[in-house]
Coordinates of C-alpha atoms and ligand atoms in Angstrom, one line a residue:
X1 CA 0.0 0.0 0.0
X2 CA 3.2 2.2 0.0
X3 CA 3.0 5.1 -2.6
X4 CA 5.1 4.5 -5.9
X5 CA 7.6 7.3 -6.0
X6 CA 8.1 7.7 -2.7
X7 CA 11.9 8.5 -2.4
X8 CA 12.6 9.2 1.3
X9 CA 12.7 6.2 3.7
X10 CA 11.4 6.8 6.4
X11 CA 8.2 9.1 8.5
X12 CA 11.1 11.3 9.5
X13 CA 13.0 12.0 6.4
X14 CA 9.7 12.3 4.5
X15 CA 8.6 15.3 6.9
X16 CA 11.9 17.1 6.9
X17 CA 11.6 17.2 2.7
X18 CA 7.9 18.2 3.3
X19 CA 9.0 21.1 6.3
X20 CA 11.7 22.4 3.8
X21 CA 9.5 22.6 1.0
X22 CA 7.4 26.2 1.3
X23 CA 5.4 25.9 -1.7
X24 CA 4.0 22.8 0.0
X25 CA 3.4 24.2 3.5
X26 CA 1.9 27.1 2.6
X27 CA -0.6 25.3 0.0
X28 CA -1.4 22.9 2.7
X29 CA -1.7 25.2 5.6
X30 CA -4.3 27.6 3.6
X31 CA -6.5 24.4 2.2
X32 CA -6.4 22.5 6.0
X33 CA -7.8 26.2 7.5
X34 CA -10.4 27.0 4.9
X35 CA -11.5 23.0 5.2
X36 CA -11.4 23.1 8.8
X37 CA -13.4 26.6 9.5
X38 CA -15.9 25.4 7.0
X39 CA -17.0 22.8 8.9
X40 CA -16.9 24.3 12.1
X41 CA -19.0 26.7 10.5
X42 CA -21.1 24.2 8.8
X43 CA -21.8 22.1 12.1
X44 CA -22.4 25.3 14.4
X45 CA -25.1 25.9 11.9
X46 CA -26.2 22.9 12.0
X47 CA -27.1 22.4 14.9
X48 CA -27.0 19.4 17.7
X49 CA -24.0 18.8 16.0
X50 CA -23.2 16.4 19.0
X51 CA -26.5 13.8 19.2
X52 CA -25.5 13.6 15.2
X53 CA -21.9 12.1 15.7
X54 CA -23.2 9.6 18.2
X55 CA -26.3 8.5 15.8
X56 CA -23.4 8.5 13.2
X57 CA -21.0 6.4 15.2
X58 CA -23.9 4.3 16.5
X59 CA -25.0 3.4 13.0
X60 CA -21.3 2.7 11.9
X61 CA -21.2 0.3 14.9
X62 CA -23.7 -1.7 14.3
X63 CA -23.2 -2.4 10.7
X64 CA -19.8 -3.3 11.4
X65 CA -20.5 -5.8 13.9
X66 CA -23.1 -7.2 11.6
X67 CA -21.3 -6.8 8.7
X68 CA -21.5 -10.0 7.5
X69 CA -25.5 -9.8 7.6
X70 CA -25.5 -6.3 5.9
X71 CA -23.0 -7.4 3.2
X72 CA -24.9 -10.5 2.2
X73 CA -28.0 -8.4 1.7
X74 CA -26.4 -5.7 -0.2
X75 CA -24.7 -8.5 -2.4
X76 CA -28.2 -10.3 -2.8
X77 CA -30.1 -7.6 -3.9
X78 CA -27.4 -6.1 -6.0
X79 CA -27.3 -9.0 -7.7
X80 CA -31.0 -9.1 -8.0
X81 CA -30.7 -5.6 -9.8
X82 CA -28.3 -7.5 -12.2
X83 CA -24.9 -5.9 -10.7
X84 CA -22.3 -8.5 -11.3
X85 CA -20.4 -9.2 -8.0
X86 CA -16.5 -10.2 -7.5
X87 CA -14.9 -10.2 -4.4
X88 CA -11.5 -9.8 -3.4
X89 CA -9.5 -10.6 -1.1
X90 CA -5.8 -8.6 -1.9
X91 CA -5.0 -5.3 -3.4
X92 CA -3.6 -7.5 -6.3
X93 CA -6.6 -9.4 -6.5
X94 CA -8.9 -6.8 -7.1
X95 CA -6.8 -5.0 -9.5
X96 CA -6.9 -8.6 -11.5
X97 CA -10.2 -8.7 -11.6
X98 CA -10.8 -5.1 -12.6
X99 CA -7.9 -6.0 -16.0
X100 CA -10.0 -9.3 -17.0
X101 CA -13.1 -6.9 -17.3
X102 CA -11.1 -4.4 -18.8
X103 CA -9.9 -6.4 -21.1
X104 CA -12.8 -9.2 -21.8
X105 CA -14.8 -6.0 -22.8
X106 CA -11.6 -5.4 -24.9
X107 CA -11.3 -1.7 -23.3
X108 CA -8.8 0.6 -24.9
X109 CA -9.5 4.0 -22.8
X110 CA -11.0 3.5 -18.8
X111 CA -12.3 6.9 -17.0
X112 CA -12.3 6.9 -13.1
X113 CA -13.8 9.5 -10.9
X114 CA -12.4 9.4 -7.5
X115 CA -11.5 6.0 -5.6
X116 CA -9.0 5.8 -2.7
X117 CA -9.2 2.1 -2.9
X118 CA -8.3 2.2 -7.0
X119 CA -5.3 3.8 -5.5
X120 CA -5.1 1.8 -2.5
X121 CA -4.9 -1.3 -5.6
X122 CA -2.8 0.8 -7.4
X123 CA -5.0 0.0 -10.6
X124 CA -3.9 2.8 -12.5
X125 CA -0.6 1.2 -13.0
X126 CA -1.8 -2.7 -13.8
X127 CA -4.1 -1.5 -16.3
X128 CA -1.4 0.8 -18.3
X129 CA 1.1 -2.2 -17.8
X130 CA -1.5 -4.1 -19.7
X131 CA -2.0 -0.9 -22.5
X132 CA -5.2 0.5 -21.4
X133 CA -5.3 3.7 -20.8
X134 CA -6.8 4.9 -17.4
X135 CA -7.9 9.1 -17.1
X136 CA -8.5 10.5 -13.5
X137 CA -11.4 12.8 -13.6
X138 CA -11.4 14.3 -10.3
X139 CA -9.7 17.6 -11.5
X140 CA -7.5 17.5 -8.0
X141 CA -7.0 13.5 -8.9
X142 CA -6.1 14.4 -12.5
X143 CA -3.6 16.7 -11.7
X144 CA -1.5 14.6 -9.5
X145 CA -1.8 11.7 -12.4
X146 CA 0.0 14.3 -14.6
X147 CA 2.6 15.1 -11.6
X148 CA 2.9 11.4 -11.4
X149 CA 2.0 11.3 -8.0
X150 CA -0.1 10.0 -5.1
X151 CA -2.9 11.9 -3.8
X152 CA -1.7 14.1 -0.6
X153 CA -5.2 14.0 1.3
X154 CA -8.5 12.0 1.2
X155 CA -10.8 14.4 -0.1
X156 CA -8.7 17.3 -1.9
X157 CA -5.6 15.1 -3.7
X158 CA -3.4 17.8 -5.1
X159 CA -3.8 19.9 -1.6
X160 CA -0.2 20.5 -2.1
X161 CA 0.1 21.9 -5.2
X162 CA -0.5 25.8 -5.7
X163 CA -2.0 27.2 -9.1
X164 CA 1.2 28.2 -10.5
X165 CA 2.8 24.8 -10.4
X166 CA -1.0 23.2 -11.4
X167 CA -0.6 26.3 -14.5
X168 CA 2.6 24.3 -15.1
X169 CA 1.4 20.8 -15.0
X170 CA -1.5 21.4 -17.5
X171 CA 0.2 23.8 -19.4
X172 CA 2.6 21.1 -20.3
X173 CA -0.4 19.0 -21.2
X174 CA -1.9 21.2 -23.5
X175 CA 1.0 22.3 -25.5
X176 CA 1.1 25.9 -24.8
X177 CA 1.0 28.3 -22.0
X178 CA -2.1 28.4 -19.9
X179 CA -2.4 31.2 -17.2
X180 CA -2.8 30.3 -14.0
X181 CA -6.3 31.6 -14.2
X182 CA -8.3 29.2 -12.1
X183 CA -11.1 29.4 -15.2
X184 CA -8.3 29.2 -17.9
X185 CA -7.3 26.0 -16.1
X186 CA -10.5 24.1 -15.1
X187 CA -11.9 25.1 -18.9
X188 CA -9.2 23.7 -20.5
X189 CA -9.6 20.4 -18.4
X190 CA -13.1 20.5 -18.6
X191 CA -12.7 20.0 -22.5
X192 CA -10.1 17.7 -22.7
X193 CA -11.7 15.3 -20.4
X194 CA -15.5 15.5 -21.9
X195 CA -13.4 14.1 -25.4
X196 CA -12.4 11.2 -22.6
X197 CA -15.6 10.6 -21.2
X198 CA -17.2 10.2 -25.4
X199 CA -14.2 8.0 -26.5
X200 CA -14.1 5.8 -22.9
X201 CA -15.5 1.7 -23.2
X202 CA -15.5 1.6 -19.3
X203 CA -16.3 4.0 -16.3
X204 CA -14.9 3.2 -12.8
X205 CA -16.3 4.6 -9.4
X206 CA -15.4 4.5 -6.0
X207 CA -18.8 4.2 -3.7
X208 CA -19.1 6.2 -0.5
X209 CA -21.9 3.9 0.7
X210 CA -23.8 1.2 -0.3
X211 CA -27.4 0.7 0.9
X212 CA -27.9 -3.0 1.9
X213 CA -31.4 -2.8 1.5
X214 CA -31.7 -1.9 -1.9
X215 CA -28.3 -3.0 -3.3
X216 CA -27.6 0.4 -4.2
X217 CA -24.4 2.1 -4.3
X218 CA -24.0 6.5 -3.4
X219 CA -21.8 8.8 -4.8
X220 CA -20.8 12.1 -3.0
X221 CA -19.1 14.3 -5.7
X222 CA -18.6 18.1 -6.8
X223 CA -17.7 18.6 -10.3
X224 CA -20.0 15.8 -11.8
X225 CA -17.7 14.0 -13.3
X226 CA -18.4 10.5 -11.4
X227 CA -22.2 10.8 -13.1
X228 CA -20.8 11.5 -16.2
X229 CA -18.2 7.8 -15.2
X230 CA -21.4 6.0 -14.3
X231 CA -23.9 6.9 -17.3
X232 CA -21.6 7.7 -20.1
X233 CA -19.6 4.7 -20.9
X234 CA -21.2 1.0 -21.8
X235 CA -19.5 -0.7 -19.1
X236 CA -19.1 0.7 -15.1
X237 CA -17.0 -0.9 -12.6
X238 CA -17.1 -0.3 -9.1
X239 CA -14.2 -0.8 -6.4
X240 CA -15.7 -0.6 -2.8
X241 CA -13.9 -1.4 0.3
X242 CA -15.9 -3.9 2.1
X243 CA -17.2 -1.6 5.2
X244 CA -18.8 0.8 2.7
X245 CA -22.3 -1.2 3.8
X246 CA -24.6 1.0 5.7
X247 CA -28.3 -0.9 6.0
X248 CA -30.9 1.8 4.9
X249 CA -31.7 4.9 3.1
X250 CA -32.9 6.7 6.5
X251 CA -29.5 5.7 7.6
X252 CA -28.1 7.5 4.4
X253 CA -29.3 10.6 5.8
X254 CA -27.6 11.1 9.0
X255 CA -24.5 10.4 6.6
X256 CA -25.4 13.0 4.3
X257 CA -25.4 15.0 7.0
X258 CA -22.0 14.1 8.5
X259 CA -20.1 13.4 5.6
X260 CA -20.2 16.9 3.4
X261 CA -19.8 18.9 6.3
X262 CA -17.1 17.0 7.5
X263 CA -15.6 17.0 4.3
X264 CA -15.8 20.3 2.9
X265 CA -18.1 22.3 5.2
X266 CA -21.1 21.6 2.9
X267 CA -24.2 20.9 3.6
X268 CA -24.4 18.7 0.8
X269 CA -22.0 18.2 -2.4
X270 CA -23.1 19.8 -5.3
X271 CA -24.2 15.9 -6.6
X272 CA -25.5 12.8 -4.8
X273 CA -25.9 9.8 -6.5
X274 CA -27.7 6.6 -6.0
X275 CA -27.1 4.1 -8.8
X276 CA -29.2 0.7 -8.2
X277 CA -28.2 -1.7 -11.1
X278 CA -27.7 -1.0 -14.7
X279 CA -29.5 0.6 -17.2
X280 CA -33.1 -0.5 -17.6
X281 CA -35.2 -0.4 -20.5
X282 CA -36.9 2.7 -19.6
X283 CA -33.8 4.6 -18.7
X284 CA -32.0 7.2 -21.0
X285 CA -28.5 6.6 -19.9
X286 CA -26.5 4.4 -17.4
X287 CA -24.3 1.4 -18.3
X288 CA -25.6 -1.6 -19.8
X289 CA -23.2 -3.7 -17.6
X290 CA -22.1 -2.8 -13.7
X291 CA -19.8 -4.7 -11.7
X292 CA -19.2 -4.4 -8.2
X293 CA -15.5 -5.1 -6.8
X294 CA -16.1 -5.7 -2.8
X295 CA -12.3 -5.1 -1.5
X296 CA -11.2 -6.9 1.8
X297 CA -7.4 -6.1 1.5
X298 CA -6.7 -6.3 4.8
X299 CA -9.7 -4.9 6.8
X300 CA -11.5 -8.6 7.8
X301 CA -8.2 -8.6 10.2
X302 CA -9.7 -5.7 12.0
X303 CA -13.0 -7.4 12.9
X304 CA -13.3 -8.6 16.1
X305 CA -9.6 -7.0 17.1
X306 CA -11.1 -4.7 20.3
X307 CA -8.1 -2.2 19.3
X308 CA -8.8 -1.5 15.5
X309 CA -12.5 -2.6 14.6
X310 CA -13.7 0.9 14.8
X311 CA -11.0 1.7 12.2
X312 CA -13.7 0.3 10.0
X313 CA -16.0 2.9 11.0
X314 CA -14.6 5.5 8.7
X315 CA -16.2 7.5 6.0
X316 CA -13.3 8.7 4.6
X317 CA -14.2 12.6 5.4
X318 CA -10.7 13.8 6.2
X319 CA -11.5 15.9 8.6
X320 CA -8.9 14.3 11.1
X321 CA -6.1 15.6 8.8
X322 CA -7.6 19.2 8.5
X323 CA -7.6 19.3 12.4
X324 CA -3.6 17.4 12.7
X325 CA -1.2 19.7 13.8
X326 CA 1.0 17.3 12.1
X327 CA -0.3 16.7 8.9
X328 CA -1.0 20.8 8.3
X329 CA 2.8 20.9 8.6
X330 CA 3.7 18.2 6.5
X331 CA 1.3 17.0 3.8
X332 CA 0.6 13.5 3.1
X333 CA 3.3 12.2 1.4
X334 CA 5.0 11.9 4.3
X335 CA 3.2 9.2 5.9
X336 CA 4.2 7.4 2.7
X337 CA 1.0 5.1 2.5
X338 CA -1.6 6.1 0.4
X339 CA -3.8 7.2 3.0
X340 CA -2.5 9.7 5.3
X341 CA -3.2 12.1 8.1
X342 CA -4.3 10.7 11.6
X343 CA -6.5 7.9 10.1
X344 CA -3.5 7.0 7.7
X345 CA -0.9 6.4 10.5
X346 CA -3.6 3.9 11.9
X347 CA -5.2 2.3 8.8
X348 CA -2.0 1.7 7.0
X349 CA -0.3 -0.1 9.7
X350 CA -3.8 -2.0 10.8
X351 CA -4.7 -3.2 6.5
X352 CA -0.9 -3.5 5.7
X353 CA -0.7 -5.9 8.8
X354 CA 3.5 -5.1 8.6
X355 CA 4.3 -3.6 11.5
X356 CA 8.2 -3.7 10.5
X357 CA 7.5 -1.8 7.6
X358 CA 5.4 1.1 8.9
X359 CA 6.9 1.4 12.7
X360 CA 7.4 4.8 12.7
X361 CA 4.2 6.1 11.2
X362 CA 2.7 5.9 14.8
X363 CA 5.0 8.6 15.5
X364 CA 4.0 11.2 13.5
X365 CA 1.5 12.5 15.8
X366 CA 1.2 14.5 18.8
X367 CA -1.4 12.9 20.3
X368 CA -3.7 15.8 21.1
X369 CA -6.7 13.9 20.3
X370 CA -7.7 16.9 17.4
X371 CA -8.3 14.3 15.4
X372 CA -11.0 12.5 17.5
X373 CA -13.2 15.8 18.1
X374 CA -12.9 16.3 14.1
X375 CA -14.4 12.7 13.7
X376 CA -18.0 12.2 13.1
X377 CA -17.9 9.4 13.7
X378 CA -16.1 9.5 17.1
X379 CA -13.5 6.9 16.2
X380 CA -10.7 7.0 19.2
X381 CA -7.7 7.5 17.1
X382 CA -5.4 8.8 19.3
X383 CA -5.9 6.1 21.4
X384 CA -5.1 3.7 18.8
X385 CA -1.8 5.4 18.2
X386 CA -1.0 5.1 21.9
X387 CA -1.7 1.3 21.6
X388 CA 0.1 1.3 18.1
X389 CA 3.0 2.6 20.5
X390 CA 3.0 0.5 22.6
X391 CA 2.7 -2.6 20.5
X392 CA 6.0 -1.0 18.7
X393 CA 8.1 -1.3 21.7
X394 CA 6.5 -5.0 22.8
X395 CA 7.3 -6.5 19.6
X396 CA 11.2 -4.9 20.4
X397 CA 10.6 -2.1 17.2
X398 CA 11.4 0.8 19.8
X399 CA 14.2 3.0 20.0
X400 CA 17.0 1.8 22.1
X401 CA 17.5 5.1 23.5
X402 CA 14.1 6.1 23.9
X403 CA 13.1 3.0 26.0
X404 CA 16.3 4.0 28.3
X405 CA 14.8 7.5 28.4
X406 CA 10.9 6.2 29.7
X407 CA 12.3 3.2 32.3
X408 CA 14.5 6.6 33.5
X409 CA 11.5 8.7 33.6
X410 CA 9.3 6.3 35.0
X411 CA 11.5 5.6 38.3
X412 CA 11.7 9.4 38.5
X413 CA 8.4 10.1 38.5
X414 CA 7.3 6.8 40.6
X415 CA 9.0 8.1 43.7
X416 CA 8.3 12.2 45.1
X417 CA 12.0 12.1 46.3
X418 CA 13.5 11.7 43.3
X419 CA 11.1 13.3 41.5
X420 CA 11.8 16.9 43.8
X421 CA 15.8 16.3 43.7
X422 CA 15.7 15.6 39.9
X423 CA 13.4 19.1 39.3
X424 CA 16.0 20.8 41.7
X425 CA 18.9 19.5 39.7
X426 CA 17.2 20.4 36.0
X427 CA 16.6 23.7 37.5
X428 CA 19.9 24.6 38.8
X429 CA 21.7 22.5 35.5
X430 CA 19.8 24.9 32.6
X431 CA 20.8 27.9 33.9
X432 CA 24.1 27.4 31.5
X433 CA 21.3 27.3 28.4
X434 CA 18.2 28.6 29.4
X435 CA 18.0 32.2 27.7
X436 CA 14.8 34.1 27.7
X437 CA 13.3 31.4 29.0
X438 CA 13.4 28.8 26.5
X439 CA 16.3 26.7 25.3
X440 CA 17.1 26.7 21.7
X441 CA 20.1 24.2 21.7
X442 CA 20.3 21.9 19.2
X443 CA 21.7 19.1 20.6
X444 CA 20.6 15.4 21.7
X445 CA 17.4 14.9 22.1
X446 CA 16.2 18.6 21.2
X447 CA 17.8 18.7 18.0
X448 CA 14.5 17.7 16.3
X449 CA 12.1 20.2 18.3
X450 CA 14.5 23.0 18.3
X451 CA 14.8 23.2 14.5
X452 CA 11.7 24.6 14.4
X453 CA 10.9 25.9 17.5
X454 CA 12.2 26.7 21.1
X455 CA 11.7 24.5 23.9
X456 CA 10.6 26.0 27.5
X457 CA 13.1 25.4 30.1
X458 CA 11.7 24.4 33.8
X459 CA 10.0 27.1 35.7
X460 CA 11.9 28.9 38.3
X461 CA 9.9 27.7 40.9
X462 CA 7.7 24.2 40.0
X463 CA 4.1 23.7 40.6
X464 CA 5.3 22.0 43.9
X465 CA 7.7 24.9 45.3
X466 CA 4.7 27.3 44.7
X467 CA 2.4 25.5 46.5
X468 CA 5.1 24.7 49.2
X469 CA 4.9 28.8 49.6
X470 CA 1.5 29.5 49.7
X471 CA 1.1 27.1 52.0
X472 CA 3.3 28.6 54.2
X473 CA 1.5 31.7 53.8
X474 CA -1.2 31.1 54.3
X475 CA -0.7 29.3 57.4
X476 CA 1.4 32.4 58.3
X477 CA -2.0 34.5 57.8
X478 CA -3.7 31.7 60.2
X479 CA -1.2 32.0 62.1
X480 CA -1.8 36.3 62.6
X481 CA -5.2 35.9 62.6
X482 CA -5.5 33.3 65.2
X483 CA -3.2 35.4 67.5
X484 CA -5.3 38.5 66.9
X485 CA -8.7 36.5 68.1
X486 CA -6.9 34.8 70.6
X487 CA -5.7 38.5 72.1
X488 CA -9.6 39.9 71.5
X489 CA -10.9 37.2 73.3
X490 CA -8.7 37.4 76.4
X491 CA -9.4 41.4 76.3
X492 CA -13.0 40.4 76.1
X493 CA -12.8 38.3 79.5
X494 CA -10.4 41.1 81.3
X495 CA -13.3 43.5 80.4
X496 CA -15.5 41.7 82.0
X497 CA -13.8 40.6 84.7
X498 CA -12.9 43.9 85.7
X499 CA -16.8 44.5 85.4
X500 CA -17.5 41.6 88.1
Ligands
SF4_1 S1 -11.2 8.9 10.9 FE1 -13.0 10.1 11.1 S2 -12.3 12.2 10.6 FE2 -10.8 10.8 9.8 S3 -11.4 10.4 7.7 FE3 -12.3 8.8 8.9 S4 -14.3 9.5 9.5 FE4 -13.2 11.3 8.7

C-alpha cells in the first residue's frame, strides 16, 4: 500500500523534505484552514452537531458488527438488480479482476472519478502495464496523475500543489501556456476530459456507501464527473472497500449530514448519486453492464480486534487531517502510504498488517486527540496510536535510546524524592542554556524540536515549590489571625472581669 515514488525512507526524512519545501506548507496550511473553518461553521449551523456524531457512530457500529449480515444483503439484492459481484481478497486481486473486465470488454480508454481504494490497488498502473489507458477525472486526482504522483489528502488530492505549479502541469499538457487563471485552467480540463468521457469503453467509481437494503451504491461528488463515469460509458465498474455497507436509506441521511460537512463544510455536495443496477429499458443513460468489486485487503483482520474494529468505521471525510497539527505541517506524502493524516498512521499499519514496515508512522503525531473531536464518527484514534505505541516497543521495534529515556523517567516520577531532587537539579543544571526562557540548543534529544521551535526550560519555581509557599503563607496569615482572636478574646474576659 506504499506510494510509488516515494523516495525518502522513512516518516522522518519524508517530513523534513515536506517542512523544507514552502510551496508545499503554505498550500497545505491555507487548504487544512479553509476545510477546517468550513466545517466548524457548517456544524455550528447545523445544529445538535453532537447527538448527530453519536447517531453517526452508532450506526457505523452496528453495521460493522453485523457486517456479515448487511453485506450479504447488499450482495443479494445487487445481484437481483443485475450488478455483477467479485470479491476480493488482496490489493492485487482486485486490480486482477478489474484488468479481466477491462480487457474481456476489450477496453482501450478506462475513466475513473475518485476511488481511494483504486489507489489503494494501485490499478492505474496494472491497467497501463496491460495498455489501457486509465484518465482520473477528479480535477484534484487528475492533476497529481500528470505530476505522477499520489494523492496528498482524502478528499482534496493535489492539496499541495498551488495554481502556479497546477498552471505548469496542464500547461505542459496542452501544448502551450495556460495562465494560472483558475477558469483558464479548469476550462481547458473540462474539455479535454469531456473528449475522454465520449471516447471511454468503461467508467470506474469509488462508492461512498452502499445501501444493503436496496443493493444500491451512493456517490458524494462536486464537479459531476463521477455521473458522467457512471452513465456515459457502456461498461461501469465499481471498487468498494468492504465496510462501505450502511443498511438503509434513513441511515443515508444522517450520513449526508456528517459526511459533506465534514468533508468540505457543505451541507451537501453539489451531486448525490444513487445508482441501483444497470440501465433498464426505460432509462435514458446508465451502463448496460455494472460490476461491483467488494475489497477486503486487509480490513476482515480488523474485525473482532477490540483495538482496531472501529478503524472500520470511517467514512473517509478527512476531517482528522484538517484538524492534525501534524499533517497541516507536512502534507501526506509523508506518511508514505496512500492514505495519510491521523486515520493513515492507523489504517495503513492495521490493512498492511506489517508492522516492521510502517513502525514509525505511529510517530508522527502529537497525540492531542484533534483528530478524534474532528471525527464524526467518534473513532478513538489517538488512542489507537498510543496502543500502536505501545505494540511497537512490545514486539522490540522501539528506539533503544528512547526505551532508556521512559524506564528513566518512570523511576523518576514513581517516587516524590527523586522526582523533587531531579526538578531541583534540571533547575539549577539549565541555567548554562536557558536564555529568555526557552532553550534553543540543538543538541541530543532537542535537535528535532529546536529546528523549528524553542523549547521552554523548567520554571523557576515548580508547581510543587509554589504550592510549598502559599502554604506557608497562608498558614502564616492563620497564624496572625489566630493570635489577633486569641488577644480579642482574652481582652473580652479582662473587660469583664474587671466589670465583676
Ligand atoms: S477517521 Fe473520522 S475524521 Fe478521519 S477520515 Fe475517517 S471518518 Fe473522517
Amino acid at each position: 500500500m506504499s506510494q510509488p515514488g516515494v523516495m525518502a525512507e522513512t516518516v522522518k526524512s519524508r517530513a523534513n523534505l515536506a517542512l523544507n519545501d514552502d510551496f508545499l506548507r503554505k498550500a497545505v496550511k491555507f487548504t487544512t484552514e479553509r476545510l477546517r473553518n468550513g466545517k466548524k461553521a457548517a456544524s455550528e449551523e447545523h445544529g445538535n452537531w453532537e447527538e448527530w456524531r453519536e447517531r453517526g457512530r452508532q450506526i457505523r457500529l452496528h453495521t460493522i458488527a453485523h457486517l456479515d449480515y448487511y453485506l450479504n444483503e447488499f450482495v443479494n439484492n445487487a445481484r437481483a438488480n443485475g450488478v455483477h459481484i467479485h470479491f476480493a481478497d488482496t490489493s492485487a486481486e482486485a486490480a486482477s479482476i478489474a484488468l479481466d473486465i477491462a480487457v474481456h470488454k476489450e477496453a482501450a480508454t478506462v475513466v475513473k472519478s475518485k476511488s481511494m481504494v483504486s489507489e489503494e490497488v494501485h490499478l492505474n498502473q496494472v491497467l497501463e502495464s496491460a495498455g489501457i489507458e486509465a484518465i482520473e477525472t477528479d480535477l484534484g486526482e487528475y492533476i497529481i496523475q500528470l505530476a505522477g504522483e499520489a494523492p496528498s489528502h482524502i478528499v482534496i488530492p493535489a492539496i499541495h500543489k498551488n495554481r502556479y505549479q497546477i498552471a505548469e502541469l496542464l500547461s505542459e499538457e496542452a501544448g502551450e501556456v495556460l495562465e494560472p487563471d483558475t477558469t483558464v485552467l479548469a476550462g481547458f480540463v473540462r474539455k479535454k476530459l469531456r473528449e475522454k468521457f465520449l471516447e471511454a469503453d468503461i467508467g470506474l467509481t469509488g462508492c461512498n456507501f452502499a445501501i444493503a437494503e436496496t443493493g444500491s451504491m451512493v456517490l458524494f461528488e462536486n464537479e459531476g464527473n463521477a455521473r458522467m463515469v457512471s452513465t456515459v460509458p457502456k461498461t461501469q465498474i465499481t471498487l468498494m472497500g468492504m465496510e462501505r455497507i450502511i443498511p438503509s436509506w434513513a441511515d443515508l441521511e444522517v450520513m449526508a449530514t456528517l459526511l459533506p460537512r465534514s468533508a468540505t463544510g457543505q451541507k451537501l455536495t453539489m451531486y448525490m448519486s444513487g445508482i441501483t443496477g444497470p440501465r433498464r429499458q426505460a432509462d435514458v443513460d446508465g451502463p448496460e453492464e455494472m460490476h461491483i468489486i467488494i475489497v477486503d485487503n486487509g480490513r476482515s483482520l480488523q474485525l473482532g480486534d477490540p483495538e482496531f474494529q472501529e478503524l472500520l468505521n470511517c467514512i473517509r471525510c478527512g476531517a482528522c487531517l484538517n484538524a492534525c497539527p501534524v499533517y497541516r505541517h507536512i502534507g501526506g506524502h509523508a506518511y508514505g502510504g496512500t492514505y495519510s493524516g491521523p486515520i493513515g498512521a492507523v489504517l495503513t499499519p492495521a490493512l498492511n498488517g506489517n508492522i516492521d514496515e510502517w513502525n514509525d508512522i505511529a510517530s508522527a503525531s502529537s497525540l492531542c486527540g484533534a483528530c478524534y473531536e474532528a471525527c464524526p464518527v467518534k473513532i478513538p484514534l489517538h488512542d489507537m496510536l498510543v496502543y500502536l505505541r505501545r505494540r511497537k516497543v512490545e514486539e522490540g521495534h522501539g528506539n533503544r535510546f528512547e526505551t532508556m529515556g521512559m524506564k528513566g523517567f518512570a523511576a523518576v516520577v514513581a517516587s516524590s524524592k527523586r522526582f523533587t531532587t531531579a526538578l531541583r537539579l534540571g533547575q539549577i543544571g539549565q541555567k548554562a542554556v536557558v536564555r529568555n526562557n526557552g532553550i534553543s540548543l540543538k543538541l541530543g534529544p532537542l535537535k528535532g524540536w529546536n529546528a523549528y521551535r524553542v523549547a521552554p526550560g523548567l520554571a523557576k519555581k515548580s508547581f510543587r515549590q509554589q504550592w510549598e509557599s502559599l502554604d506557608h503563607e497562608v498558614s502564616q496569615q492563620h497564624a496572625v489571625m489566630d493570635s489577633s482572636i486569641r488577644e480579642r478574646m482574652q481582652q473580652i474576659i479582662r473587660e469583664r472581669e474587671e466589670g465583676d
